[in-house]
XYZ file of C-alpha atoms in Angstrom:
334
model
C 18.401 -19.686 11.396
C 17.585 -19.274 7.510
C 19.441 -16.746 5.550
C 16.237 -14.279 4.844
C 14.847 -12.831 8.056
C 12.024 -10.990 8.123
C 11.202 -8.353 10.995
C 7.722 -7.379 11.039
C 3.977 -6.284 12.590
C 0.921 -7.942 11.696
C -0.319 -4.825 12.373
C 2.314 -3.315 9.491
C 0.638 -3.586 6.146
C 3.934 -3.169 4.305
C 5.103 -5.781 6.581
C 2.173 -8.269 5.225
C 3.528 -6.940 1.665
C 6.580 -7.916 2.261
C 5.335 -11.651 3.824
C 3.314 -12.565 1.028
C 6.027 -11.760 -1.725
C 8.624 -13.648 -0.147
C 5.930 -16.862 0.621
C 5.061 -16.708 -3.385
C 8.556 -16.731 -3.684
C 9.185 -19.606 -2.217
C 11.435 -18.314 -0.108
C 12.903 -19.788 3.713
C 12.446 -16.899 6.269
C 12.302 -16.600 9.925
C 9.658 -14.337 10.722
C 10.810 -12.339 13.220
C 7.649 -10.132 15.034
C 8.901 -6.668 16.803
C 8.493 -6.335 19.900
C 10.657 -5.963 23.240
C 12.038 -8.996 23.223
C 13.318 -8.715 19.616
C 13.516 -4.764 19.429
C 17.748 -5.049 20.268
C 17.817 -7.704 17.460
C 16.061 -5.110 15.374
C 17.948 -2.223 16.608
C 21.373 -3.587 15.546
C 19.774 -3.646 11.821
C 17.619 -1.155 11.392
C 18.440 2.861 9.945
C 14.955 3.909 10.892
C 12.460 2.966 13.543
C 9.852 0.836 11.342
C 9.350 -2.423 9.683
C 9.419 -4.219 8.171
C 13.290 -4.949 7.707
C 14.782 -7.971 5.858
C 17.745 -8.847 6.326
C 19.447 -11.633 3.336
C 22.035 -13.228 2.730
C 24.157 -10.810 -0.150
C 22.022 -7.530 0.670
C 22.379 -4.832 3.021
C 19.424 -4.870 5.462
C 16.393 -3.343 3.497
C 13.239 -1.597 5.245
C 11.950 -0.507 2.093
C 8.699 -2.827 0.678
C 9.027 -1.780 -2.745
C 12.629 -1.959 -2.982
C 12.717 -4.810 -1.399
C 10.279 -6.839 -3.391
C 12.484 -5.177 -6.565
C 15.485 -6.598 -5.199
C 13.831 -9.951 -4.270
C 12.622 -10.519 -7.742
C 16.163 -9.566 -9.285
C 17.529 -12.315 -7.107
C 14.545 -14.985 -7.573
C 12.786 -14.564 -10.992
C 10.652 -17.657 -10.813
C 7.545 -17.169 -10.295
C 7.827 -13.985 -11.645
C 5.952 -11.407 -10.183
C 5.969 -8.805 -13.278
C 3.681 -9.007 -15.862
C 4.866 -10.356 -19.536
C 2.781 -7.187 -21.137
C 5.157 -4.375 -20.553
C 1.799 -1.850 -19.964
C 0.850 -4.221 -17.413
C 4.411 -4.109 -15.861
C 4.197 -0.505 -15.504
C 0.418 -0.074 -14.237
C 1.555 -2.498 -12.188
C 4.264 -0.009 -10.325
C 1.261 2.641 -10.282
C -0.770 0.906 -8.383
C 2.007 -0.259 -5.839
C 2.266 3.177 -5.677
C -1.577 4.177 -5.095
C -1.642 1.347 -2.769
C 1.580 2.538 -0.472
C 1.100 6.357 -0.645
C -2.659 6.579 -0.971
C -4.372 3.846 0.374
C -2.768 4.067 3.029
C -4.246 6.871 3.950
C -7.773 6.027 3.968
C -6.100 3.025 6.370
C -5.139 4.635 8.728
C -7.775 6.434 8.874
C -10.401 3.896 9.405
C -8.106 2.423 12.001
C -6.979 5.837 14.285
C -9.741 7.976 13.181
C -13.127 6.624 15.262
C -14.159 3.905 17.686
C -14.528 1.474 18.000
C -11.214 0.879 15.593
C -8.732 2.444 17.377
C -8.748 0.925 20.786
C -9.074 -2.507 19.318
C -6.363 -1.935 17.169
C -4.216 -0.314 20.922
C -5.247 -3.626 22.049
C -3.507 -5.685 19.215
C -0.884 -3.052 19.437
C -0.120 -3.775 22.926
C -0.131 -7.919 22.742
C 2.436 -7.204 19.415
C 4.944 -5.092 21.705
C 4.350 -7.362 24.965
C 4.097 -10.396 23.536
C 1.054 -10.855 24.917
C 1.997 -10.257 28.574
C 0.010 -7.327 28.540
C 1.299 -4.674 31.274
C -0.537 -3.766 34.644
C -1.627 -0.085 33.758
C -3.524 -1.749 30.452
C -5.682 1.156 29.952
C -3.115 3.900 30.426
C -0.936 2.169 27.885
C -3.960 1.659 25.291
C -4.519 5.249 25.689
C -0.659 6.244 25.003
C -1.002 4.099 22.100
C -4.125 5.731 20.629
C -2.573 9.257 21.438
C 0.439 8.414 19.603
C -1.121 7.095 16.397
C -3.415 9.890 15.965
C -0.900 12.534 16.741
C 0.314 11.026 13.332
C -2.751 11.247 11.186
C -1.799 14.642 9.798
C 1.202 13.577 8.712
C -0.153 11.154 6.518
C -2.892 13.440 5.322
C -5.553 12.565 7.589
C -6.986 16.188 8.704
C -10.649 16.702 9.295
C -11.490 18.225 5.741
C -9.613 15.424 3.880
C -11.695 12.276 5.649
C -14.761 12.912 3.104
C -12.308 12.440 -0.005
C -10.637 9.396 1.784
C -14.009 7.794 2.187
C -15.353 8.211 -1.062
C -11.825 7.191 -2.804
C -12.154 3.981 -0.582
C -15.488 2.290 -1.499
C -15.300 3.671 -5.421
C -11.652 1.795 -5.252
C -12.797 -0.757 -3.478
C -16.004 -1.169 -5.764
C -14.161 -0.956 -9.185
C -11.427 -3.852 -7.653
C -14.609 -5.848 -6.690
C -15.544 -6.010 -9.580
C -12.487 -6.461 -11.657
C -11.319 -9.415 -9.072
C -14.541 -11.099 -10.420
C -13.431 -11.666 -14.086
C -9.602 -12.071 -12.590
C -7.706 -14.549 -10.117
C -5.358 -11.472 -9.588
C -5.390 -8.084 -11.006
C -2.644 -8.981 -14.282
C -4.364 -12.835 -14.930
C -3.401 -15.434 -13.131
C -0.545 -15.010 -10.955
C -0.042 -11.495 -8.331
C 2.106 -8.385 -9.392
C 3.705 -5.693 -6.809
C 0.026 -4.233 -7.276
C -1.465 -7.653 -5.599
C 1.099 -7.671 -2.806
C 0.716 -3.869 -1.732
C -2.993 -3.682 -2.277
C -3.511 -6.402 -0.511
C -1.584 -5.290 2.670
C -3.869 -1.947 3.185
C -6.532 -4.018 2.486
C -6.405 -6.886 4.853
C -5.563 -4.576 7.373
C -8.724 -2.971 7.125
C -10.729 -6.546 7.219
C -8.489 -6.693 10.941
C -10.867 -3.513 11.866
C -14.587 -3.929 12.668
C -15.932 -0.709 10.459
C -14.364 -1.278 7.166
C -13.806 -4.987 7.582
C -17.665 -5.345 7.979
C -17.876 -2.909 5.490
C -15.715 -4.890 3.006
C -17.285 -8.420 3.419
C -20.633 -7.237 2.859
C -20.111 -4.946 -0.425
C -16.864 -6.369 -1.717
C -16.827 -10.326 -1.732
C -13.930 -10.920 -4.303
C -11.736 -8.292 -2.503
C -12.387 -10.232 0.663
C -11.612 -13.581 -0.832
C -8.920 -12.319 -2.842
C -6.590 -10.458 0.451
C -7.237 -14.110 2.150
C -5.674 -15.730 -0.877
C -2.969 -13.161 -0.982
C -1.700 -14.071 2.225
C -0.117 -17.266 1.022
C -0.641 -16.892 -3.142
C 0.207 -19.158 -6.000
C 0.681 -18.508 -9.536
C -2.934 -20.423 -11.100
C -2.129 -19.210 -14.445
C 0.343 -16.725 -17.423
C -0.477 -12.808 -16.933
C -2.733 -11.509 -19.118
C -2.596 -9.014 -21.796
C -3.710 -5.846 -21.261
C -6.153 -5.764 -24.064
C -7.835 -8.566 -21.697
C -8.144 -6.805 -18.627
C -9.278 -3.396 -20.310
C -12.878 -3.301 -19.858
C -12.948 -3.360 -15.821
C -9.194 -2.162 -15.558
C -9.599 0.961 -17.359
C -12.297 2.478 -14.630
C -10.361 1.734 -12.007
C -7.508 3.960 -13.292
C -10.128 6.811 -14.694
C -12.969 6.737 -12.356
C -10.316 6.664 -8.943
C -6.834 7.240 -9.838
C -7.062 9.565 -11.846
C -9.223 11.582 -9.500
C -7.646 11.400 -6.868
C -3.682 9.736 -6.136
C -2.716 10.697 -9.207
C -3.286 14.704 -9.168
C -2.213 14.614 -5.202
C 0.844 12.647 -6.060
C 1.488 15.413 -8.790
C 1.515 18.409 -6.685
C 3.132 16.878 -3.534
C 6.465 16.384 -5.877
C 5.631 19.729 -7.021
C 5.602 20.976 -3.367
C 8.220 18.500 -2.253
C 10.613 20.159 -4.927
C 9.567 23.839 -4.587
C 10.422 23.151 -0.862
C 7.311 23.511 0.406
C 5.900 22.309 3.887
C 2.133 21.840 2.814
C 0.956 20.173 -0.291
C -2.609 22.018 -1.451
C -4.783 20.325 -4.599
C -8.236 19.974 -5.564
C -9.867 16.541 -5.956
C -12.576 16.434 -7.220
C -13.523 19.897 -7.109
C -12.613 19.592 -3.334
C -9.418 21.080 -1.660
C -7.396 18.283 -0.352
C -4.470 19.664 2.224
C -1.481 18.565 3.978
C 1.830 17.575 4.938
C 4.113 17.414 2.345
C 5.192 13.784 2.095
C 8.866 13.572 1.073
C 9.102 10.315 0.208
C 6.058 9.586 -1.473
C 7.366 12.512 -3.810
C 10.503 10.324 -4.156
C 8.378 7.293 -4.811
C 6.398 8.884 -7.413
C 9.112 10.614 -9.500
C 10.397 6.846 -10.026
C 7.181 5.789 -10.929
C 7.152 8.433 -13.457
C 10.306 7.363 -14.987
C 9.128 3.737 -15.273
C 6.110 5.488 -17.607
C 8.581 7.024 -19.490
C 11.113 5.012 -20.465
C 7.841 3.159 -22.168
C 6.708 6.600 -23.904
C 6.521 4.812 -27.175
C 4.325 1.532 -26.073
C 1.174 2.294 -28.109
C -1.171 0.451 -25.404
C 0.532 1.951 -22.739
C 0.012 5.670 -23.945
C -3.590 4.632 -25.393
C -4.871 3.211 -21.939
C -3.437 6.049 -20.074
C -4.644 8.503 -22.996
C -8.140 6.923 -22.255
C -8.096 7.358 -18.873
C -6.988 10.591 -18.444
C -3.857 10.135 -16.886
C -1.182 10.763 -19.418
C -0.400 14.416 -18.864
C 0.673 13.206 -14.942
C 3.241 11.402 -16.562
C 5.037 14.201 -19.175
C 7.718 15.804 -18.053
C 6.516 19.559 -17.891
C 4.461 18.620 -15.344
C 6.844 19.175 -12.501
C-alpha cells in the first residue's frame, strides 16, 4: 500500500484530473476504482458521496480536484505545474475554472442528454459499480442509471433552452483550443498547467462517447492528440510567456469565455449571494437559466481574488482589457 491513494471513476472527469496531475507528478498511488467492493473503503473516508478522494500521507482526505492539485503542488513543486509568467499563472486558474464549472456542462450533456450516449455510458456505469459482473436484471439497472443521471441535468444547467448555448460554446471552444494546441505542446509552452489537467478531463470524457468523440476526432485533431497525451504527460519544455501565446490565446478568452462562463459565472455569485434559487443571464443575446450552483459561486469568487491580488500586472490587465473580460474581475461587480 503506497501512501497516496486515489479513489476514482473513469467515468469521473475530475477523477482523470486528478490521475494525470499526480502521474506528472511523479507520484506512487494506488488507484483505487469505486465500486461495491471498495465503496466501505470509500465510505470510511469520504464527507460527500463523489470522487474522486485522495487520501496522503500528512493531509486530511481531499475530494476536491482543484484543491487537491493546489495542495499537491505545495507539497511536490518539481515539475511545476504553474506557469513562470504570473498572467499565465492566473489564466491558468480561469480556465480550471471554465473547464470544472462550464465545460462540464456541455459534458454532461452530450453524455445524459441523447442516444445513443447515455445507455453506453449506463453500460460503462454498470461494469464500474459491478466490477464487471454485471447483474441479472441488466436492462432494468441501465435504465435506473439513465433515470438517475438525467434527473440531474438541471442541476447542472442542462434544461431544454440552455442545450443550444452549450453546443455552440462547445465546438467554438473546442475550435479556438484546436487551433492553439497546434502552435503549443500544452496550453502555457511546454509543460501542462491546472488548465491542461481539468480541460483535459471533460474532454476525454467526451472522446469515451460516440457523438462528440466522433465529433472531436474529425474537427479537432490536436485536442484529440493532446487529451491522449494528457493522460500520462511530461514536461517537453519551460512555460512560455504570455506575449508568446497571445495571438491564438487571446480568442479563446474573447471569442468563448468571455461570452459565455464568464458572464454566467458572474451572476450565479450574484444569485448565490442574494440568496437566490435560480441564476438568470443572457449569453449571447440568449437567456441562459438555472439552478443556482453554490459552489461554483464559491469557486469563482477565489478565482476572482487570484485576478486581483495581480491588479497591477500590466499584461495581465492588458490581455484581459483586450478581451473583454476585465470588468468580471472588479470588485463592484458583485
Amino acid at each position: 500500500m503506497t501512501a497516496y491513494r486515489l479513489f476514482g471513476a473513469e467515468t469521473s472527469p475530475y477523477s482523470l484530473k486528478v490521475r494525470s496531475f499526480l502521474t506528472y507528478k511523479g507520484i506512487d498511488f494506488d488507484w483505487i476504482a469505486r465500486s461495491q467492493a471498495t465503496e466501505e473503503e470509500f465510505q470510511s473516508f469520504a464527507r460527500v458521496p463523489t470522487v474522486p478522494l485522495l487520501v496522503s500521507p500528512n493531509r486530511a482526505p481531499n475530494q476536491d480536484s482543484t484543491d487537491i492539485l493546489s495542495c499537491v503542488e505545495n507539497d511536490h513543486a518539481e515539475p511545476s505545474s504553474v506557469p513562470d509568467d504570473p498572467a499565465c499563472a492566473v489564466l491558468a486558474l480561469i480556465l480550471e475554472d471554465y473547464a470544472d464549472e462550464w465545460l462540464n456542462k456541455v459534458m454532461f450533456l452530450k453524455r445524459w442528454g441523447q442516444k445513443p450516449d447515455r445507455e453506453a455510458a449506463a453500460d460503462r456505469t454498470m461494469e464500474q459499480l459491478f466490477d464487471g459482473k454485471l447483474p441479472r436484471a441488466k436492462k432494468k439497472t441501465r435504465d435506473q442509471i439513465i433515470k438517475r443521471m438525467r434527473d440531474r441535468l438541471p442541476l447542472v444547467g442542462v434544461e431544454k433552452k440552455n442545450e443550444k448555448t452549450l453546443n455552440t460554446s462547445f465546438e467554438r471552444f473546442a475550435t479556438l483550443l484546436n487551433k492553439h494546441l497546434e502552435h503549443n505542446l500544452f496550453i502555457f509552452g511546454g509543460r501542462p498547467s491546472v488548465a491542461d489537467f481539468a480541460l483535459a478531463g471533460q474532454f476525454s470524457q467526451m472522446l469515451i462517447d460516440e457523438t462528440p468523440g466522433a465529433w472531436l476526432r474529425e474537427n479537432t485533431p490536436f485536442v484529440t492528440a493532446w487529451c491522449e497525451f494528457m493522460d500520462s504527460p511530461k514536461a517537453g519544455a519551460p512555460f512560455k510567456p504570455l506575449e508568446e501565446l497571445k495571438e491564438t490565446l487571446l480568442p479563446i478568452f474573447k471569442d468563448e469565455i468571455t461570452q459565455t462562463y464568464l458572464p454566467w459565472a458572474s451572476a450565479n455569485l450574484a444569485a448565490a449571494q442574494d440568496k437566490q434559487d435560480r441564476t438568470s443571464v443572457k449569453l449571447e443575446k440568449k437567456a441562459f437559466e438555472q439552478v443556482t450552483q453554490h459552489y461554483a459561486a464559491t469557486s469563482f469568487k477565489s478565482v476572482q481574488k487570484a485576478v486581483r491580488r495581480l491588479n497591477e500586472n500590466e499584461a495581465l490587465s492588458s490581455f484581459l482589457d483586450e478581451a473583454g473580460a476585465k470588468d468580471f474581475f472588479e470588485p463592484s461587480k458583485n
